[in-house]
GROMACS .gro file of C-alpha atoms in nm:
model
  356
    1MET     CA    1   5.061   3.515   9.366
    2ARG     CA    2   5.109   3.592   9.065
    3GLU     CA    3   4.890   3.351   8.866
    4ILE     CA    4   4.583   3.138   9.060
    5ARG     CA    5   4.577   2.774   8.930
    6LEU     CA    6   4.346   2.510   8.996
    7SER     CA    7   4.491   2.403   9.303
    8ASP     CA    8   4.511   2.709   9.435
    9MET     CA    9   4.133   2.715   9.438
   10ASP     CA   10   4.019   2.541   9.751
   11ASP     CA   11   4.249   2.760   9.982
   12ILE     CA   12   4.139   3.050   9.847
   13ALA     CA   13   3.775   2.984   9.915
   14ARG     CA   14   3.866   2.873  10.242
   15GLY     CA   15   4.037   3.163  10.384
   16ALA     CA   16   3.799   3.430  10.177
   17ALA     CA   17   3.516   3.250  10.334
   18ILE     CA   18   3.710   3.332  10.695
   19LEU     CA   19   3.721   3.678  10.577
   20GLY     CA   20   3.380   3.689  10.495
   21ALA     CA   21   3.290   3.751  10.858
   22GLY     CA   22   3.015   3.489  10.802
   23GLY     CA   23   2.871   3.633  10.484
   24GLY     CA   24   2.944   3.666  10.104
   25GLY     CA   25   2.819   3.352  10.050
   26ASP     CA   26   2.898   2.987  10.055
   27PRO     CA   27   3.237   3.025   9.808
   28TYR     CA   28   3.134   2.665   9.691
   29VAL     CA   29   2.934   2.682   9.411
   30GLY     CA   30   3.136   2.988   9.268
   31LYS     CA   31   3.441   2.769   9.319
   32LEU     CA   32   3.310   2.528   9.132
   33LEU     CA   33   3.242   2.756   8.820
   34ALA     CA   34   3.619   2.901   8.880
   35GLU     CA   35   3.803   2.556   8.842
   36VAL     CA   36   3.558   2.500   8.529
   37ALA     CA   37   3.659   2.868   8.373
   38ILE     CA   38   4.029   2.777   8.473
   39GLU     CA   39   4.043   2.395   8.341
   40LYS     CA   40   3.876   2.516   8.026
   41HIS     CA   41   4.108   2.854   7.962
   42GLY     CA   42   4.415   2.869   8.198
   43PRO     CA   43   4.578   3.078   8.538
   44VAL     CA   44   4.457   3.414   8.594
   45SER     CA   45   4.737   3.655   8.593
   46VAL     CA   46   4.704   3.829   8.932
   47VAL     CA   47   4.855   4.187   8.949
   48ASP     CA   48   4.957   4.413   9.211
   49ILE     CA   49   4.790   4.777   9.306
   50GLY     CA   50   5.075   4.946   9.276
   51ASP     CA   51   5.132   4.778   8.867
   52VAL     CA   52   4.773   4.905   8.726
   53PRO     CA   53   4.825   5.130   8.463
   54PRO     CA   54   4.632   5.517   8.617
   55ASP     CA   55   4.431   5.491   8.306
   56ALA     CA   56   4.253   5.104   8.386
   57VAL     CA   57   3.933   5.017   8.323
   58VAL     CA   58   3.882   4.816   8.654
   59VAL     CA   59   3.542   4.644   8.729
   60PRO     CA   60   3.431   4.449   8.989
   61VAL     CA   61   3.147   4.177   8.887
   62SER     CA   62   2.952   4.022   9.199
   63SER     CA   63   2.696   3.869   9.284
   64MET     CA   64   2.412   4.044   9.508
   65GLY     CA   65   2.162   3.860   9.731
   66ALA     CA   66   2.050   3.643  10.092
   67PRO     CA   67   2.305   3.375  10.115
   68THR     CA   68   2.010   3.156  10.260
   69VAL     CA   69   1.906   3.166   9.877
   70GLY     CA   70   2.244   3.158   9.691
   71THR     CA   71   2.268   2.799   9.791
   72GLU     CA   72   1.952   2.692   9.610
   73LYS     CA   73   1.912   2.866   9.356
   74LEU     CA   74   2.241   2.809   9.124
   75PRO     CA   75   2.385   3.046   8.849
   76SER     CA   76   2.370   2.940   8.489
   77GLY     CA   77   2.733   3.059   8.465
   78HIS     CA   78   2.694   3.326   8.195
   79GLU     CA   79   2.531   3.546   8.445
   80ALA     CA   80   2.858   3.759   8.549
   81ILE     CA   81   2.986   3.772   8.223
   82THR     CA   82   2.683   3.943   8.087
   83ALA     CA   83   2.665   4.182   8.366
   84LEU     CA   84   2.998   4.288   8.249
   85ARG     CA   85   2.965   4.251   7.862
   86ALA     CA   86   2.658   4.541   7.926
   87LEU     CA   87   2.815   4.758   8.160
   88GLU     CA   88   3.146   4.747   7.881
   89ARG     CA   89   2.827   4.907   7.668
   90VAL     CA   90   2.684   5.146   7.872
   91MET     CA   91   3.043   5.335   7.922
   92GLY     CA   92   3.177   5.269   7.572
   93ARG     CA   93   3.485   5.197   7.724
   94LYS     CA   94   3.613   4.745   7.754
   95ALA     CA   95   3.758   4.702   8.101
   96THR     CA   96   4.097   4.604   8.127
   97HIS     CA   97   4.106   4.462   8.470
   98LEU     CA   98   3.896   4.259   8.702
   99VAL     CA   99   3.852   4.292   9.052
  100PRO     CA  100   3.632   4.140   9.370
  101ILE     CA  101   3.425   4.352   9.563
  102GLU     CA  102   3.443   4.174   9.865
  103ILE     CA  103   3.691   3.929   9.998
  104GLY     CA  104   3.416   3.753  10.109
  105GLY     CA  105   3.296   3.408  10.037
  106VAL     CA  106   3.146   3.367   9.661
  107ASN     CA  107   3.205   3.708   9.578
  108SER     CA  108   3.573   3.616   9.587
  109VAL     CA  109   3.584   3.351   9.345
  110ILE     CA  110   3.336   3.497   9.091
  111PRO     CA  111   3.564   3.733   8.984
  112ILE     CA  112   3.821   3.405   8.930
  113ALA     CA  113   3.594   3.241   8.698
  114ALA     CA  114   3.529   3.566   8.528
  115ALA     CA  115   3.861   3.680   8.476
  116ALA     CA  116   3.948   3.313   8.359
  117GLU     CA  117   3.688   3.346   8.073
  118THR     CA  118   3.761   3.689   7.942
  119GLY     CA  119   4.193   3.688   7.974
  120LEU     CA  120   4.156   3.983   8.163
  121PRO     CA  121   4.395   4.011   8.480
  122LEU     CA  122   4.297   4.033   8.832
  123VAL     CA  123   4.411   4.328   9.072
  124ASP     CA  124   4.489   4.172   9.422
  125GLY     CA  125   4.282   4.343   9.676
  126ASP     CA  126   3.888   4.423   9.726
  127ALA     CA  127   3.715   4.711   9.830
  128MET     CA  128   3.562   4.628  10.165
  129GLY     CA  129   3.876   4.381  10.359
  130ARG     CA  130   3.586   4.159  10.416
  131ALA     CA  131   3.235   4.165  10.355
  132PHE     CA  132   2.937   4.362  10.421
  133PRO     CA  133   2.573   4.336  10.308
  134GLU     CA  134   2.522   4.645  10.078
  135ALA     CA  135   2.601   4.757   9.756
  136HIS     CA  136   2.721   5.109   9.879
  137MET     CA  137   2.937   4.992  10.193
  138VAL     CA  138   3.268   5.023  10.004
  139LEU     CA  139   3.589   5.180  10.020
  140PRO     CA  140   3.476   5.356   9.726
  141THR     CA  141   3.214   5.559   9.863
  142LEU     CA  142   3.419   5.720  10.090
  143ILE     CA  143   3.647   5.890   9.834
  144GLY     CA  144   3.317   6.007   9.578
  145VAL     CA  145   3.353   5.680   9.403
  146SER     CA  146   3.000   5.634   9.194
  147CYS     CA  147   2.859   5.267   9.245
  148THR     CA  148   2.616   5.381   8.912
  149PRO     CA  149   2.683   5.299   8.623
  150MET     CA  150   2.565   4.950   8.800
  151VAL     CA  151   2.427   4.634   8.568
  152ILE     CA  152   2.228   4.339   8.732
  153VAL     CA  153   2.171   4.070   8.567
  154ASP     CA  154   1.924   3.761   8.693
  155ASP     CA  155   1.969   3.371   8.575
  156LYS     CA  156   1.669   3.400   8.346
  157GLY     CA  157   1.877   3.678   8.129
  158ASN     CA  158   1.680   3.978   8.226
  159THR     CA  159   1.956   4.276   8.262
  160MET     CA  160   1.880   4.628   8.411
  161VAL     CA  161   2.090   4.933   8.408
  162LEU     CA  162   2.093   5.173   8.744
  163GLU     CA  163   2.220   5.549   8.703
  164THR     CA  164   2.136   5.680   9.065
  165VAL     CA  165   2.178   6.022   9.278
  166SER     CA  166   2.367   5.857   9.553
  167ASN     CA  167   2.575   5.468   9.621
  168GLN     CA  168   2.275   5.420   9.904
  169TRP     CA  169   1.988   5.497   9.635
  170ALA     CA  170   2.194   5.197   9.430
  171GLU     CA  171   2.207   4.987   9.719
  172ARG     CA  172   1.807   5.053   9.742
  173PHE     CA  173   1.697   5.046   9.353
  174ALA     CA  174   1.958   4.763   9.321
  175ARG     CA  175   1.839   4.573   9.614
  176ALA     CA  176   1.458   4.603   9.513
  177ALA     CA  177   1.497   4.428   9.212
  178CYS     CA  178   1.767   4.135   9.358
  179THR     CA  179   1.446   4.077   9.573
  180GLU     CA  180   1.179   4.072   9.240
  181ALA     CA  181   1.442   3.835   9.043
  182GLY     CA  182   1.430   3.543   9.398
  183CYS     CA  183   1.703   3.730   9.630
  184SER     CA  184   1.998   3.595   9.415
  185VAL     CA  185   2.143   3.861   9.092
  186PHE     CA  186   2.464   3.960   8.954
  187THR     CA  187   2.579   4.268   8.900
  188ALA     CA  188   2.858   4.473   8.814
  189ASP     CA  189   2.925   4.842   8.890
  190THR     CA  190   3.182   5.077   9.130
  191VAL     CA  191   3.423   5.127   8.822
  192LEU     CA  192   3.742   5.235   8.882
  193ASN     CA  193   4.071   5.414   8.718
  194GLY     CA  194   4.430   5.278   8.818
  195ARG     CA  195   4.530   5.587   9.038
  196GLN     CA  196   4.175   5.576   9.224
  197LEU     CA  197   4.278   5.202   9.331
  198LYS     CA  198   4.520   5.295   9.631
  199ALA     CA  199   4.283   5.499   9.834
  200GLY     CA  200   3.990   5.237   9.685
  201LEU     CA  201   4.058   4.955   9.747
  202VAL     CA  202   4.217   4.672  10.080
  203ALA     CA  203   4.562   4.603   9.919
  204GLY     CA  204   4.671   4.247   9.893
  205THR     CA  205   4.323   4.061   9.997
  206LEU     CA  206   4.342   3.776   9.726
  207THR     CA  207   4.690   3.661   9.890
  208LEU     CA  208   4.594   3.705  10.232
  209ALA     CA  209   4.302   3.426  10.109
  210HIS     CA  210   4.540   3.185   9.966
  211LYS     CA  211   4.771   3.204  10.284
  212LEU     CA  212   4.536   3.204  10.521
  213GLY     CA  213   4.318   2.874  10.369
  214ARG     CA  214   4.680   2.742  10.335
  215ALA     CA  215   4.789   2.773  10.695
  216VAL     CA  216   4.464   2.679  10.825
  217ARG     CA  217   4.460   2.369  10.565
  218LEU     CA  218   4.824   2.278  10.667
  219SER     CA  219   4.811   2.370  11.053
  220PRO     CA  220   4.702   2.073  11.356
  221GLU     CA  221   4.592   2.421  11.584
  222PRO     CA  222   4.404   2.537  11.275
  223VAL     CA  223   4.184   2.845  11.459
  224ALA     CA  224   4.466   2.944  11.667
  225THR     CA  225   4.670   2.982  11.347
  226ALA     CA  226   4.425   3.155  11.186
  227ALA     CA  227   4.376   3.403  11.528
  228ALA     CA  228   4.772   3.444  11.460
  229LEU     CA  229   4.723   3.576  11.120
  230LEU     CA  230   4.482   3.814  11.112
  231ASP     CA  231   4.566   3.936  11.432
  232GLY     CA  232   4.226   3.776  11.566
  233ARG     CA  233   4.104   3.747  11.907
  234LEU     CA  234   3.917   3.438  12.047
  235LEU     CA  235   3.544   3.574  12.137
  236ILE     CA  236   3.443   3.216  12.281
  237THR     CA  237   3.472   2.809  12.198
  238GLY     CA  238   3.157   2.731  12.218
  239LYS     CA  239   2.834   2.477  12.081
  240VAL     CA  240   2.562   2.633  11.909
  241VAL     CA  241   2.253   2.581  12.059
  242ASP     CA  242   2.021   2.777  11.872
  243VAL     CA  243   1.981   2.995  11.537
  244ASN     CA  244   1.684   3.176  11.431
  245ARG     CA  245   1.719   3.319  11.095
  246ALA     CA  246   1.485   3.437  10.795
  247THR     CA  247   1.539   3.554  10.451
  248THR     CA  248   1.405   3.925  10.443
  249GLY     CA  249   1.428   4.202  10.255
  250GLY     CA  250   1.655   4.097  10.000
  251PHE     CA  251   1.913   3.957  10.310
  252ALA     CA  252   1.971   3.676  10.561
  253ARG     CA  253   1.910   3.837  10.931
  254GLY     CA  254   1.882   3.674  11.228
  255GLN     CA  255   2.062   3.594  11.556
  256ALA     CA  256   2.292   3.296  11.655
  257ARG     CA  257   2.307   3.164  12.028
  258ILE     CA  258   2.637   2.985  12.188
  259GLU     CA  259   2.715   2.825  12.517
  260GLY     CA  260   3.074   2.805  12.605
  261ILE     CA  261   3.259   2.491  12.615
  262GLY     CA  262   3.595   2.364  12.755
  263ALA     CA  263   3.772   2.657  12.917
  264CYS     CA  264   3.487   2.888  12.780
  265ARG     CA  265   3.242   2.735  12.988
  266GLY     CA  266   2.959   2.881  13.149
  267MET     CA  267   3.001   3.171  12.894
  268ARG     CA  268   2.712   3.296  12.672
  269MET     CA  269   2.731   3.424  12.362
  270THR     CA  270   2.474   3.622  12.107
  271LEU     CA  271   2.560   3.677  11.724
  272SER     CA  272   2.352   3.872  11.523
  273PHE     CA  273   2.372   3.891  11.155
  274GLN     CA  274   2.253   4.044  10.832
  275ASN     CA  275   2.394   3.855  10.587
  276GLU     CA  276   2.772   3.867  10.787
  277HIS     CA  277   2.789   3.890  11.118
  278LEU     CA  278   2.782   4.223  11.294
  279VAL     CA  279   2.702   4.203  11.657
  280ALA     CA  280   2.898   3.950  11.914
  281GLU     CA  281   2.761   3.961  12.322
  282ARG     CA  282   2.903   3.771  12.536
  283ASP     CA  283   2.760   3.796  12.917
  284GLY     CA  284   2.538   4.087  12.826
  285GLU     CA  285   2.787   4.250  12.710
  286ILE     CA  286   2.904   4.369  12.308
  287VAL     CA  287   3.247   4.247  12.259
  288THR     CA  288   3.220   4.297  11.872
  289SER     CA  289   3.115   4.484  11.638
  290THR     CA  290   3.084   4.593  11.268
  291PRO     CA  291   3.285   4.754  11.120
  292ASP     CA  292   3.566   4.439  11.256
  293LEU     CA  293   3.502   4.101  11.152
  294ILE     CA  294   3.309   3.831  11.328
  295CYS     CA  295   3.449   3.479  11.225
  296VAL     CA  296   3.332   3.147  11.337
  297LEU     CA  297   3.523   2.855  11.273
  298ASP     CA  298   3.476   2.502  11.300
  299ASN     CA  299   3.690   2.411  11.625
  300GLU     CA  300   3.814   2.095  11.536
  301THR     CA  301   3.923   2.179  11.205
  302GLY     CA  302   3.916   2.557  11.124
  303ASP     CA  303   3.652   2.570  10.840
  304PRO     CA  304   3.457   2.865  10.817
  305ILE     CA  305   3.087   2.814  10.873
  306THR     CA  306   2.872   3.097  10.722
  307THR     CA  307   2.518   3.217  10.808
  308GLU     CA  308   2.395   3.057  10.599
  309GLY     CA  309   2.576   2.733  10.711
  310MET     CA  310   2.492   2.764  11.118
  311ARG     CA  311   2.346   2.480  11.268
  312TYR     CA  312   2.180   2.333  11.590
  313GLY     CA  313   2.537   2.106  11.739
  314ASN     CA  314   2.827   2.320  11.566
  315ARG     CA  315   3.105   2.356  11.814
  316VAL     CA  316   3.236   2.639  11.646
  317ALA     CA  317   3.529   2.913  11.779
  318VAL     CA  318   3.449   3.287  11.717
  319LEU     CA  319   3.757   3.546  11.639
  320GLY     CA  320   3.707   3.875  11.630
  321VAL     CA  321   3.921   4.048  11.356
  322PRO     CA  322   4.044   4.426  11.291
  323CYS     CA  323   3.912   4.556  10.992
  324ASP     CA  324   4.054   4.835  10.772
  325SER     CA  325   4.160   5.144  10.948
  326ARG     CA  326   3.948   5.322  10.753
  327TRP     CA  327   3.642   5.163  10.839
  328THR     CA  328   3.706   5.298  11.199
  329THR     CA  329   3.728   5.679  11.066
  330PRO     CA  330   3.418   5.881  11.125
  331GLU     CA  331   3.316   5.860  10.759
  332GLY     CA  332   3.398   5.532  10.739
  333LEU     CA  333   3.143   5.425  11.063
  334ARG     CA  334   2.878   5.676  10.945
  335LEU     CA  335   2.863   5.411  10.662
  336THR     CA  336   2.927   5.067  10.821
  337GLY     CA  337   2.910   5.112  11.260
  338PRO     CA  338   2.631   4.948  11.456
  339ARG     CA  339   2.450   5.252  11.380
  340ALA     CA  340   2.440   5.234  11.022
  341PHE     CA  341   2.256   4.860  11.043
  342GLY     CA  342   1.992   5.057  11.314
  343TYR     CA  343   2.196   4.918  11.638
  344ASP     CA  344   2.154   5.189  11.944
  345HIS     CA  345   2.535   5.169  12.026
  346ASP     CA  346   2.830   5.254  11.892
  347TYR     CA  347   3.141   5.072  11.758
  348MET     CA  348   3.344   4.867  12.016
  349PRO     CA  349   3.704   4.817  11.902
  350ILE     CA  350   3.791   4.443  11.975
  351SER     CA  351   4.100   4.558  12.180
  352VAL     CA  352   3.859   4.689  12.424
  353GLY     CA  353   3.536   4.487  12.444
  354GLY     CA  354   3.761   4.184  12.261
  355LYS     CA  355   3.955   4.038  12.536
  356GLN     CA  356   3.835   3.707  12.763
   0.00000   0.00000   0.00000
């Protein structure tokens, strides 16, 4: 995929929402922004990580907040570019490339809109290989790249610049500002040079999102197709019987309960989430946990169902999908494993817990 055209957007948005592990925000509004930008300015150029010059200035632009709010508090459409230009002024340098911070939901398509509007090329990759709920939970943290300077922009035009002593502090201050701004802001941060991309990004995830979204759309067995393409395992097929969800501290937190249907009749699963699904417990046993992906799909169409979109009565298939291997190192697990979210248990690899 060397260019992103208008006709690619539905498949990219669908695939990215699957890879978002329930989070990243509903891509619908972001997809509309990207489609308008591409229609006005033309296709977006996509470059491989290996083709980015060593001295490039690669900037992620994204949204931050609770997905439950993002579906109602719509952006003006100018926030991402405002954040980017403010960060350029702070750095005293112009961005040469843009990149998604995560390949999940709305944050996979916001950079497409920004790239179309600015004419900058988009790097084929992201900093997570999925979506995580907190700003410091990115591969650049593992290689010592700072999230700051970080620019935060809200829909009213307020702009804030953060300089912090650690990426964890950047998350804490940014989340507080986000909450005060109505649980929805845009950011530009975590600037990388070309030499840092191989270690700081998961390569090829925009192409993967496009391929996955297209395959699911065209397949007569979309759930099986998604599982095969992602090397995932089916954890349960069932009906959502309860969702307990609240927006607190700038996140959508809660649990969803699923009762098995068909071949899974008699099984029960509980999904725990903080924007993204973090732990899957089936019949009292943890079968998948962060940093591996827990992806919820419509059982018939294979369309992704986000944590804010899950409703009583949804017929779903839940997949466990392996994460990028760097997240399962001791350093990666300290940053994104279950204990990083307050769970009192260790990481459960899918290969151990995810088999039916």
